[in-house]
């Protein structure tokens, strides 16, 4: 129930703008906020004394507080010889507070005479920070300070470094995006998104968290980082299983218009856009160029570019999603609507994963999904349906089973790899479903997957197959398990 926004690009500037508009402090763990001029200050989360809740003078729970620290740019400047607050972004950039490595600035630090010296060794870095702040305090404006920094550099480097410094300092300028509008009426107007030609519906869906940043990275930057999990590093990355789904996502995002109907197949292939993926190859990061998939006629038709994707009939979008996963709706009809996407993904995983999925891995996964369903009906019961007593009994038996000590507690790396592949397929299945306007209901992810539980179920199934009857005391859950299993097996 917490209102939130997902920003189009770096959120820092937009957070700072909203904090100043509302007079709030910023709570975060990002040192950039020491540099912004924030009316309410910056409270680093690491300085909250969570265990020391104190009662204030006022009585009652309203009078309790958690001690914390609040930092402000004003106090910071007063403490260090009164440099202008406008110089703090330059100070941050010169100290590498952001990801721009300015090696050329070492020439400046080696030649300039900073107050208090610039000692190496113990305390050297802090002395350099203090010295730079005091040195910057002699200038009124950032432009004047930059000119004086550049004097210490070689002539041929000066203009390039000036551009780098000025561009990096821009990251601390207030943003034009008015997030207050978003929280009041749901509209997210962003100049950067407009310049990047991002359709308004994509920008709005991103802001509301209905699309993942992955989608915008692929659309705007044509590159994406695939996150590494705990998996078998000797095998190909778990993400390789979901590559065909990602290619379809790229195809939808980066469609090229096929105006020439008689273009040869080879010419059409050359037209397909490329996305650069960063993924794990053994224990290193590898860059791969991936071609977007060519799309079926309904989706490659010029009438339905990305900004009109929601005008494609819902039934066509649903069929397209299921065809990507190699599934037909008729197979999914016995499945509860909110579990159809995970089960379609599970069928895809079994067909595409390498090495092949073992039967006990599938059973462990389905039992885990059933446990989430049981937990849901116990904790969030449908008010129109009386909770069955046998569900409560089955749930209590499940909790007792979880508390028992596991006989075989070995970590199975290949099983972990297989479950990672399932998660990668589910992630991309979810992203594709979101991009198509959710033709299938979204599952409740918090109850869908628990890594420790699925590993434990898998280990027990190997040594005690009777664990398959874990939910036998609830006819509804036992039936759900059989329906899921027979659907996937068929």
Short mmCIF file of N, CA and C in Angstrom, two decimals, residues 371-439:
data_model
loop_
_atom_site.label_atom_id
_atom_site.label_comp_id
_atom_site.label_asym_id
_atom_site.label_seq_id
_atom_site.Cartn_x
_atom_site.Cartn_y
_atom_site.Cartn_z
N UNK A 371 2.11 -25.27 -2.01
CA UNK A 371 2.26 -24.76 -0.63
C UNK A 371 1.95 -23.26 -0.57
N UNK A 372 2.32 -22.53 -1.62
CA UNK A 372 2.00 -21.09 -1.68
C UNK A 372 0.51 -20.85 -1.77
N UNK A 373 -0.18 -21.73 -2.52
CA UNK A 373 -1.65 -21.62 -2.64
C UNK A 373 -2.32 -21.89 -1.29
N UNK A 374 -1.81 -22.91 -0.60
CA UNK A 374 -2.37 -23.26 0.72
C UNK A 374 -2.15 -22.10 1.69
N UNK A 375 -0.96 -21.54 1.66
CA UNK A 375 -0.67 -20.40 2.54
C UNK A 375 -1.61 -19.23 2.23
N UNK A 376 -1.88 -19.02 0.92
CA UNK A 376 -2.74 -17.90 0.52
C UNK A 376 -4.16 -18.08 1.05
N UNK A 377 -4.72 -19.31 0.92
CA UNK A 377 -6.12 -19.46 1.35
C UNK A 377 -6.25 -19.45 2.88
N UNK A 378 -5.15 -19.75 3.59
CA UNK A 378 -5.20 -19.68 5.07
C UNK A 378 -5.06 -18.23 5.53
N UNK A 379 -4.14 -17.48 4.90
CA UNK A 379 -3.85 -16.11 5.39
C UNK A 379 -4.69 -15.03 4.72
N UNK A 380 -5.10 -15.24 3.46
CA UNK A 380 -5.95 -14.25 2.77
C UNK A 380 -7.19 -14.96 2.23
N UNK A 381 -8.05 -15.47 3.13
CA UNK A 381 -9.18 -16.27 2.65
C UNK A 381 -10.16 -15.43 1.83
N UNK A 382 -10.81 -16.08 0.88
CA UNK A 382 -11.86 -15.43 0.08
C UNK A 382 -13.06 -15.21 1.01
N UNK A 383 -13.49 -13.94 1.19
CA UNK A 383 -14.60 -13.69 2.14
C UNK A 383 -15.90 -14.37 1.73
N UNK A 384 -16.04 -14.75 0.45
CA UNK A 384 -17.30 -15.38 -0.01
C UNK A 384 -17.28 -16.89 0.21
N UNK A 385 -16.11 -17.43 0.57
CA UNK A 385 -16.01 -18.89 0.74
C UNK A 385 -15.54 -19.19 2.17
N UNK A 386 -16.24 -20.09 2.84
CA UNK A 386 -15.82 -20.47 4.20
C UNK A 386 -14.55 -21.31 4.11
N UNK A 387 -13.51 -20.97 4.92
CA UNK A 387 -12.29 -21.78 4.85
C UNK A 387 -12.57 -23.20 5.34
N UNK A 388 -12.09 -24.19 4.59
CA UNK A 388 -12.33 -25.59 4.94
C UNK A 388 -11.40 -25.98 6.09
N UNK A 389 -11.95 -26.77 7.02
CA UNK A 389 -11.16 -27.19 8.18
C UNK A 389 -9.97 -28.04 7.75
N UNK A 390 -10.19 -28.86 6.68
CA UNK A 390 -9.09 -29.73 6.25
C UNK A 390 -7.92 -28.94 5.67
N UNK A 391 -8.19 -27.73 5.14
CA UNK A 391 -7.08 -26.88 4.67
C UNK A 391 -6.20 -26.45 5.84
N UNK A 392 -6.85 -26.05 6.95
CA UNK A 392 -6.08 -25.63 8.14
C UNK A 392 -5.26 -26.79 8.69
N UNK A 393 -5.87 -27.99 8.71
CA UNK A 393 -5.15 -29.17 9.22
C UNK A 393 -3.95 -29.46 8.32
N UNK A 394 -4.19 -29.41 7.00
CA UNK A 394 -3.09 -29.68 6.05
C UNK A 394 -1.98 -28.65 6.21
N UNK A 395 -2.37 -27.38 6.45
CA UNK A 395 -1.36 -26.32 6.59
C UNK A 395 -0.52 -26.54 7.85
N UNK A 396 -1.18 -26.93 8.95
CA UNK A 396 -0.45 -27.19 10.20
C UNK A 396 0.51 -28.37 10.04
N UNK A 397 0.07 -29.40 9.30
CA UNK A 397 0.95 -30.56 9.03
C UNK A 397 2.16 -30.13 8.21
N UNK A 398 1.92 -29.24 7.24
CA UNK A 398 3.01 -28.73 6.39
C UNK A 398 4.02 -27.96 7.25
N UNK A 399 3.51 -27.13 8.18
CA UNK A 399 4.42 -26.36 9.06
C UNK A 399 5.24 -27.30 9.94
N UNK A 400 4.60 -28.39 10.42
CA UNK A 400 5.33 -29.37 11.25
C UNK A 400 6.43 -30.04 10.43
N UNK A 401 6.10 -30.37 9.17
CA UNK A 401 7.08 -31.00 8.28
C UNK A 401 8.27 -30.05 8.07
N UNK A 402 7.98 -28.74 7.89
CA UNK A 402 9.06 -27.77 7.66
C UNK A 402 10.00 -27.68 8.86
N UNK A 403 9.45 -27.90 10.07
CA UNK A 403 10.26 -27.76 11.29
C UNK A 403 11.15 -29.00 11.53
N UNK A 404 10.79 -30.13 10.87
CA UNK A 404 11.58 -31.35 11.06
C UNK A 404 12.99 -31.18 10.50
N UNK A 405 13.94 -31.85 11.10
CA UNK A 405 15.34 -31.76 10.62
C UNK A 405 15.47 -32.60 9.36
N UNK A 406 16.09 -32.05 8.37
CA UNK A 406 16.26 -32.75 7.09
C UNK A 406 17.37 -33.80 7.23
N UNK A 407 17.07 -35.02 6.73
CA UNK A 407 18.06 -36.10 6.82
C UNK A 407 19.24 -35.82 5.88
N UNK A 408 18.90 -35.57 4.60
CA UNK A 408 19.95 -35.35 3.60
C UNK A 408 19.99 -33.86 3.28
N UNK A 409 21.02 -33.19 3.76
CA UNK A 409 21.07 -31.73 3.63
C UNK A 409 22.14 -31.28 2.63
N UNK A 410 22.54 -32.18 1.71
CA UNK A 410 23.58 -31.81 0.74
C UNK A 410 23.02 -30.80 -0.26
N UNK A 411 23.85 -29.85 -0.63
CA UNK A 411 23.43 -28.86 -1.62
C UNK A 411 23.67 -29.45 -3.01
N UNK A 412 22.62 -29.54 -3.81
CA UNK A 412 22.73 -30.11 -5.16
C UNK A 412 22.87 -28.97 -6.16
N UNK A 413 24.10 -28.79 -6.66
CA UNK A 413 24.40 -27.64 -7.53
C UNK A 413 23.65 -27.72 -8.86
N UNK A 414 23.52 -28.95 -9.40
CA UNK A 414 22.81 -29.07 -10.68
C UNK A 414 21.31 -28.77 -10.52
N UNK A 415 20.75 -29.19 -9.39
CA UNK A 415 19.33 -28.86 -9.14
C UNK A 415 19.18 -27.34 -8.99
N UNK A 416 20.13 -26.71 -8.28
CA UNK A 416 20.10 -25.24 -8.13
C UNK A 416 20.13 -24.58 -9.50
N UNK A 417 20.99 -25.11 -10.38
CA UNK A 417 21.12 -24.54 -11.73
C UNK A 417 19.79 -24.66 -12.48
N UNK A 418 19.17 -25.82 -12.33
CA UNK A 418 17.89 -26.06 -13.02
C UNK A 418 16.81 -25.10 -12.51
N UNK A 419 16.74 -24.90 -11.18
CA UNK A 419 15.74 -23.98 -10.62
C UNK A 419 16.05 -22.53 -11.01
N UNK A 420 17.34 -22.21 -11.16
CA UNK A 420 17.72 -20.87 -11.65
C UNK A 420 17.20 -20.66 -13.07
N UNK A 421 17.32 -21.72 -13.90
CA UNK A 421 16.81 -21.62 -15.27
C UNK A 421 15.31 -21.35 -15.26
N UNK A 422 14.59 -22.04 -14.36
CA UNK A 422 13.14 -21.81 -14.26
C UNK A 422 12.86 -20.35 -13.89
N UNK A 423 13.64 -19.82 -12.94
CA UNK A 423 13.42 -18.42 -12.52
C UNK A 423 13.69 -17.46 -13.69
N UNK A 424 14.74 -17.74 -14.48
CA UNK A 424 15.05 -16.88 -15.64
C UNK A 424 13.91 -16.92 -16.65
N UNK A 425 13.36 -18.13 -16.89
CA UNK A 425 12.24 -18.27 -17.82
C UNK A 425 11.00 -17.54 -17.29
N UNK A 426 10.76 -17.68 -15.98
CA UNK A 426 9.60 -17.00 -15.39
C UNK A 426 9.77 -15.48 -15.49
N UNK A 427 10.98 -15.00 -15.20
CA UNK A 427 11.22 -13.55 -15.25
C UNK A 427 10.90 -13.01 -16.65
N UNK A 428 11.44 -13.67 -17.68
CA UNK A 428 11.21 -13.18 -19.04
C UNK A 428 9.77 -13.41 -19.50
N UNK A 429 9.16 -14.50 -19.01
CA UNK A 429 7.74 -14.72 -19.30
C UNK A 429 6.88 -13.60 -18.72
N UNK A 430 7.21 -13.21 -17.49
CA UNK A 430 6.51 -12.08 -16.84
C UNK A 430 6.70 -10.79 -17.63
N UNK A 431 7.95 -10.51 -18.04
CA UNK A 431 8.23 -9.27 -18.76
C UNK A 431 7.47 -9.22 -20.09
N UNK A 432 7.44 -10.38 -20.79
CA UNK A 432 6.71 -10.43 -22.06
C UNK A 432 5.22 -10.24 -21.82
N UNK A 433 4.70 -10.90 -20.79
CA UNK A 433 3.28 -10.76 -20.43
C UNK A 433 2.94 -9.30 -20.12
N UNK A 434 3.82 -8.62 -19.38
CA UNK A 434 3.59 -7.20 -19.05
C UNK A 434 3.62 -6.33 -20.31
N UNK A 435 4.58 -6.61 -21.19
CA UNK A 435 4.72 -5.82 -22.42
C UNK A 435 3.49 -5.98 -23.32
N UNK A 436 2.83 -7.13 -23.22
CA UNK A 436 1.63 -7.38 -24.03
C UNK A 436 0.35 -6.96 -23.31
N UNK A 437 0.51 -6.24 -22.18
CA UNK A 437 -0.68 -5.75 -21.44
C UNK A 437 -1.34 -6.82 -20.61
N UNK A 438 -0.57 -7.74 -20.05
CA UNK A 438 -1.01 -8.85 -19.18
C UNK A 438 -2.23 -9.62 -19.71
N UNK A 439 -2.07 -10.31 -20.88
CA UNK A 439 -3.15 -11.18 -21.33
C UNK A 439 -3.37 -12.37 -20.40
#
